[in-house]
Amino acid sequence: MNEAVQGVTENPPQSAVAPQISVIVPTFNERDNVTTLYRRLEATFAGIAWEVVFVDDNSPDGTWDVVRSLARMDTRVRCIRRIGRRGLSGACIEGILAASAPYAAVIDADLQHDETQLPKMLALLQGGEFDLVVGSRYIEGGSADSFNKQRAGASQLATEVAKRVLQVKIADPMSGFFMIRRDRFEALAPQLSTQGFKILLDIVATARGQLRVKEIPFTFGTRLHGESKLDSMVALDFLGLVLAKLTHDVVSLRFLLFAMVGTIGLVVHLTTLFVAHEVLNVPFAEAQAAGALVAMTSNFVLNNFLTYRDQRLKGLAILRGLLLFYLVCGVGLVANVGVAFSVYDQEWNWWVAGAAGALMGVVWNYAMSGLFVWRKR
């Protein structure tokens, strides 16, 4: 038996008792934490019918294997192993939709959330006065003292932006610890983004004041094992989510991220065009083609790193993806150069012509990216 689950007592089947609460735990490389969390949940829910759904993004450390070992001993444990997609928000959405209880809680696997608050949260929802209960670090009695100075500042800034720009009324919209009525969640789910980390902010912003919310204080703990999964791209994910909600979801978070990359690509394109045409005296058509090729390469790299991070190509797949990207965008490149040369021939203004061609290429590249290069397998 897997050493990570040693000491866990096998429980008889619980199929005769319908769970009152489903706990959703998104995981990635949390092998050393999941058994400890399971034990804590078992102690917390003494006398309460419960289940836990671990949603694992195909962790290289085999987190999913540990969870399956737990599931073989306790039918209250379930594992969803996701292949070819990543992201905390998407994992939470899939987990809640797969849950069987009328109430669903989201808690991290890193043991920094206070699972002893879950029965209190459940009681508040069962009372019928609230639809959503949030574990808050920023109300009286709560604490985030375990944050370092940089993370504390980033969290507070993001909280203020969310509250002011999106008119979110709760004190801690960036919390990852909450419980919600599953029926209310299912009504909102089609409008939620599967990207990013801030699923609670997405829920509250999407509901636009239609959820009855209660915040309770909790102390954010210190991670015992592993490393934080938050990286430098979280800020852009957050910005994209805010912009998406400001447009009332007319445009998706992925499209906004793609547009950000496209803007960078336009700068790269025009810079290359300027250097080639104005400095090196390369004929315009060839200079425009060079600019398009360099911009296309930079867009592929940035989109693989950011926009399609949940479907990121790795290893040899990067080279194959780049070659495929060149291939499917070949038509776009021809159109790019053709449109640009036509405009240049009429206006004799290199940057207007270059921008017109680049815009033509962006439309084609976006369509082909989702269909062929980063398609879900």
CSV table of C-alpha atoms in Angstrom, one decimal, residues 61-273:
chain,number,residue,atom,x,y,z
A,61,ASP,CA,4.4,13.6,-8.0
A,62,GLY,CA,1.5,11.2,-8.2
A,63,THR,CA,-1.0,13.0,-6.0
A,64,TRP,CA,-3.8,11.3,-7.8
A,65,ASP,CA,-2.4,7.9,-7.0
A,66,VAL,CA,-2.4,8.7,-3.2
A,67,VAL,CA,-6.0,9.9,-3.5
A,68,ARG,CA,-7.1,6.7,-5.3
A,69,SER,CA,-5.5,4.7,-2.5
A,70,LEU,CA,-7.6,6.6,0.0
A,71,ALA,CA,-10.7,6.1,-2.2
A,72,ARG,CA,-10.2,2.3,-2.1
A,73,MET,CA,-10.4,2.4,1.7
A,74,ASP,CA,-13.1,5.0,2.1
A,75,THR,CA,-16.0,5.5,-0.4
A,76,ARG,CA,-16.4,9.1,0.7
A,77,VAL,CA,-13.2,9.9,-1.1
A,78,ARG,CA,-13.3,10.5,-4.9
A,79,CYS,CA,-10.6,11.4,-7.4
A,80,ILE,CA,-11.0,13.4,-10.7
A,81,ARG,CA,-7.7,13.2,-12.6
A,82,ARG,CA,-7.6,15.8,-15.3
A,83,ILE,CA,-5.4,15.3,-18.4
A,84,GLY,CA,-4.4,18.1,-20.7
A,85,ARG,CA,-5.9,21.0,-18.7
A,86,ARG,CA,-4.8,23.0,-15.7
A,87,GLY,CA,-6.0,25.7,-13.4
A,88,LEU,CA,-7.5,26.1,-10.0
A,89,SER,CA,-10.8,27.7,-11.2
A,90,GLY,CA,-11.5,25.0,-13.7
A,91,ALA,CA,-10.7,22.3,-11.2
A,92,CYS,CA,-13.2,23.8,-8.7
A,93,ILE,CA,-15.9,24.1,-11.3
A,94,GLU,CA,-15.5,20.5,-12.4
A,95,GLY,CA,-15.4,19.3,-8.8
A,96,ILE,CA,-18.5,21.1,-7.7
A,97,LEU,CA,-20.5,20.0,-10.7
A,98,ALA,CA,-19.4,16.4,-10.0
A,99,ALA,CA,-20.4,16.7,-6.3
A,100,SER,CA,-23.5,14.9,-5.0
A,101,ALA,CA,-24.3,17.0,-1.8
A,102,PRO,CA,-26.6,20.1,-1.8
A,103,TYR,CA,-23.7,22.1,-0.4
A,104,ALA,CA,-20.1,22.3,-1.7
A,105,ALA,CA,-17.0,23.7,0.0
A,106,VAL,CA,-13.8,24.6,-1.7
A,107,ILE,CA,-10.6,24.3,0.4
A,108,ASP,CA,-6.9,24.1,-0.6
A,109,ALA,CA,-4.8,21.0,-0.2
A,110,ASP,CA,-1.9,23.0,1.3
A,111,LEU,CA,-3.4,22.9,4.8
A,112,GLN,CA,-3.5,26.6,5.2
A,113,HIS,CA,-7.3,26.9,5.4
A,114,ASP,CA,-9.0,26.1,8.7
A,115,GLU,CA,-11.1,23.0,8.0
A,116,THR,CA,-12.6,23.2,11.6
A,117,GLN,CA,-14.8,26.1,10.3
A,118,LEU,CA,-16.6,23.9,7.8
A,119,PRO,CA,-19.4,22.6,10.1
A,120,LYS,CA,-20.2,26.2,11.0
A,121,MET,CA,-20.3,27.2,7.4
A,122,LEU,CA,-22.6,24.3,6.6
A,123,ALA,CA,-24.9,25.2,9.5
A,124,LEU,CA,-25.2,28.7,8.2
A,125,LEU,CA,-26.2,27.5,4.7
A,126,GLN,CA,-28.6,24.9,6.1
A,127,GLY,CA,-30.3,27.7,8.0
A,128,GLY,CA,-31.6,29.0,4.7
A,129,GLU,CA,-30.5,32.7,5.2
A,130,PHE,CA,-27.4,32.5,3.1
A,131,ASP,CA,-26.3,31.2,-0.3
A,132,LEU,CA,-22.6,31.6,0.1
A,133,VAL,CA,-20.3,31.5,3.2
A,134,VAL,CA,-16.8,32.9,2.8
A,135,GLY,CA,-13.8,32.2,5.1
A,136,SER,CA,-12.4,35.7,5.4
A,137,ARG,CA,-8.9,36.9,6.5
A,138,TYR,CA,-9.9,40.5,6.5
A,139,ILE,CA,-12.7,40.8,9.0
A,140,GLU,CA,-12.4,41.0,12.8
A,141,GLY,CA,-11.1,37.7,14.1
A,142,GLY,CA,-9.4,36.8,10.8
A,143,SER,CA,-5.7,36.9,10.0
A,144,ALA,CA,-3.3,36.6,7.1
A,145,ASP,CA,-0.2,37.1,9.2
A,146,SER,CA,1.5,34.1,7.6
A,147,PHE,CA,1.8,36.1,4.3
A,148,ASN,CA,5.2,37.6,3.5
A,149,LYS,CA,5.3,41.3,2.9
A,150,GLN,CA,5.1,41.0,-0.9
A,151,ARG,CA,2.2,38.6,-1.0
A,152,ALA,CA,0.3,40.5,1.7
A,153,GLY,CA,0.7,43.7,-0.4
A,154,ALA,CA,-0.4,42.0,-3.6
A,155,SER,CA,-3.4,40.4,-1.9
A,156,GLN,CA,-4.6,43.7,-0.4
A,157,LEU,CA,-4.1,45.5,-3.7
A,158,ALA,CA,-6.1,42.9,-5.6
A,159,THR,CA,-8.8,43.1,-3.0
A,160,GLU,CA,-9.1,46.8,-3.3
A,161,VAL,CA,-9.2,46.7,-7.1
A,162,ALA,CA,-11.9,44.0,-7.0
A,163,LYS,CA,-14.0,45.9,-4.5
A,164,ARG,CA,-13.7,49.3,-6.3
A,165,VAL,CA,-13.8,48.3,-9.9
A,166,LEU,CA,-16.2,45.4,-9.8
A,167,GLN,CA,-18.3,46.8,-6.9
A,168,VAL,CA,-17.8,43.6,-4.9
A,169,LYS,CA,-19.1,44.1,-1.4
A,170,ILE,CA,-17.3,41.3,0.6
A,171,ALA,CA,-14.2,42.0,2.6
A,172,ASP,CA,-12.1,39.1,1.2
A,173,PRO,CA,-13.1,38.4,-2.5
A,174,MET,CA,-9.7,36.8,-3.1
A,175,SER,CA,-10.3,34.0,-0.5
A,176,GLY,CA,-10.0,30.4,-1.7
A,177,PHE,CA,-12.0,29.0,1.2
A,178,PHE,CA,-15.8,29.1,0.9
A,179,MET,CA,-19.0,27.1,0.8
A,180,ILE,CA,-21.9,27.5,-1.5
A,181,ARG,CA,-25.3,26.1,-2.3
A,182,ARG,CA,-24.7,23.8,-5.2
A,183,ASP,CA,-27.9,24.8,-7.0
A,184,ARG,CA,-26.9,28.5,-6.9
A,185,PHE,CA,-23.4,27.5,-8.2
A,186,GLU,CA,-24.8,25.5,-11.1
A,187,ALA,CA,-26.9,28.5,-12.2
A,188,LEU,CA,-23.7,30.6,-12.4
A,189,ALA,CA,-21.3,27.9,-13.7
A,190,PRO,CA,-21.9,28.5,-17.5
A,191,GLN,CA,-20.7,32.1,-17.1
A,192,LEU,CA,-17.6,31.3,-15.0
A,193,SER,CA,-14.0,31.3,-16.4
A,194,THR,CA,-12.1,28.0,-16.2
A,195,GLN,CA,-8.8,29.9,-16.1
A,196,GLY,CA,-7.1,31.6,-13.3
A,197,PHE,CA,-7.0,31.2,-9.5
A,198,LYS,CA,-9.7,33.5,-8.2
A,199,ILE,CA,-12.9,31.4,-8.5
A,200,LEU,CA,-14.6,33.1,-5.6
A,201,LEU,CA,-14.2,36.6,-7.1
A,202,ASP,CA,-15.6,35.2,-10.4
A,203,ILE,CA,-18.6,33.8,-8.6
A,204,VAL,CA,-19.4,36.9,-6.7
A,205,ALA,CA,-18.8,39.3,-9.7
A,206,THR,CA,-20.9,37.0,-11.9
A,207,ALA,CA,-23.8,36.9,-9.4
A,208,ARG,CA,-23.9,40.7,-9.4
A,209,GLY,CA,-25.3,41.0,-5.9
A,210,GLN,CA,-27.8,38.1,-6.2
A,211,LEU,CA,-26.1,35.9,-3.6
A,212,ARG,CA,-26.8,36.2,0.1
A,213,VAL,CA,-23.3,36.2,1.5
A,214,LYS,CA,-22.0,35.7,5.0
A,215,GLU,CA,-18.3,36.0,5.9
A,216,ILE,CA,-16.7,34.3,8.9
A,217,PRO,CA,-13.2,34.9,10.2
A,218,PHE,CA,-10.4,32.4,9.9
A,219,THR,CA,-6.6,32.4,10.3
A,220,PHE,CA,-4.6,31.7,7.2
A,221,GLY,CA,-2.0,29.1,8.2
A,222,THR,CA,1.5,28.3,7.0
A,223,ARG,CA,2.1,25.7,4.3
A,224,LEU,CA,3.6,22.5,5.8
A,225,HIS,CA,4.7,20.7,2.6
A,226,GLY,CA,5.4,21.6,-1.0
A,227,GLU,CA,5.5,25.0,-2.6
A,228,SER,CA,2.9,27.6,-3.5
A,229,LYS,CA,1.5,27.2,-7.0
A,230,LEU,CA,1.0,30.9,-7.5
A,231,ASP,CA,3.4,32.5,-10.0
A,232,SER,CA,4.0,35.8,-11.7
A,233,MET,CA,1.2,35.1,-14.2
A,234,VAL,CA,-1.5,35.3,-11.5
A,235,ALA,CA,-1.5,39.1,-11.8
A,236,LEU,CA,-2.3,38.9,-15.5
A,237,ASP,CA,-5.0,36.3,-14.8
A,238,PHE,CA,-6.5,38.6,-12.3
A,239,LEU,CA,-6.4,41.6,-14.6
A,240,GLY,CA,-8.0,39.6,-17.4
A,241,LEU,CA,-10.8,38.4,-15.1
A,242,VAL,CA,-11.5,42.0,-14.0
A,243,LEU,CA,-11.7,43.2,-17.6
A,244,ALA,CA,-13.9,40.2,-18.6
A,245,LYS,CA,-16.4,41.0,-15.8
A,246,LEU,CA,-16.3,44.7,-16.7
A,247,THR,CA,-17.5,43.7,-20.2
A,248,HIS,CA,-20.2,41.5,-18.6
A,249,ASP,CA,-18.5,38.4,-20.1
A,250,VAL,CA,-18.9,39.6,-23.7
A,251,VAL,CA,-15.3,38.7,-24.2
A,252,SER,CA,-13.6,35.7,-22.5
A,253,LEU,CA,-10.6,35.8,-20.2
A,254,ARG,CA,-8.6,33.7,-22.7
A,255,PHE,CA,-9.4,36.2,-25.5
A,256,LEU,CA,-8.3,39.1,-23.4
A,257,LEU,CA,-5.0,37.4,-22.6
A,258,PHE,CA,-4.6,36.6,-26.3
A,259,ALA,CA,-5.3,40.2,-27.1
A,260,MET,CA,-2.6,41.3,-24.6
A,261,VAL,CA,-0.1,39.0,-26.3
A,262,GLY,CA,-1.2,40.2,-29.7
A,263,THR,CA,-0.5,43.8,-28.6
A,264,ILE,CA,3.0,42.8,-27.6
A,265,GLY,CA,3.3,41.0,-30.9
A,266,LEU,CA,2.3,44.2,-32.8
A,267,VAL,CA,5.1,46.1,-31.1
A,268,VAL,CA,7.5,43.3,-32.0
A,269,HIS,CA,6.2,43.3,-35.6
A,270,LEU,CA,6.6,47.1,-36.1
A,271,THR,CA,10.0,47.2,-34.4
A,272,THR,CA,11.3,44.4,-36.7
A,273,LEU,CA,9.7,46.1,-39.7
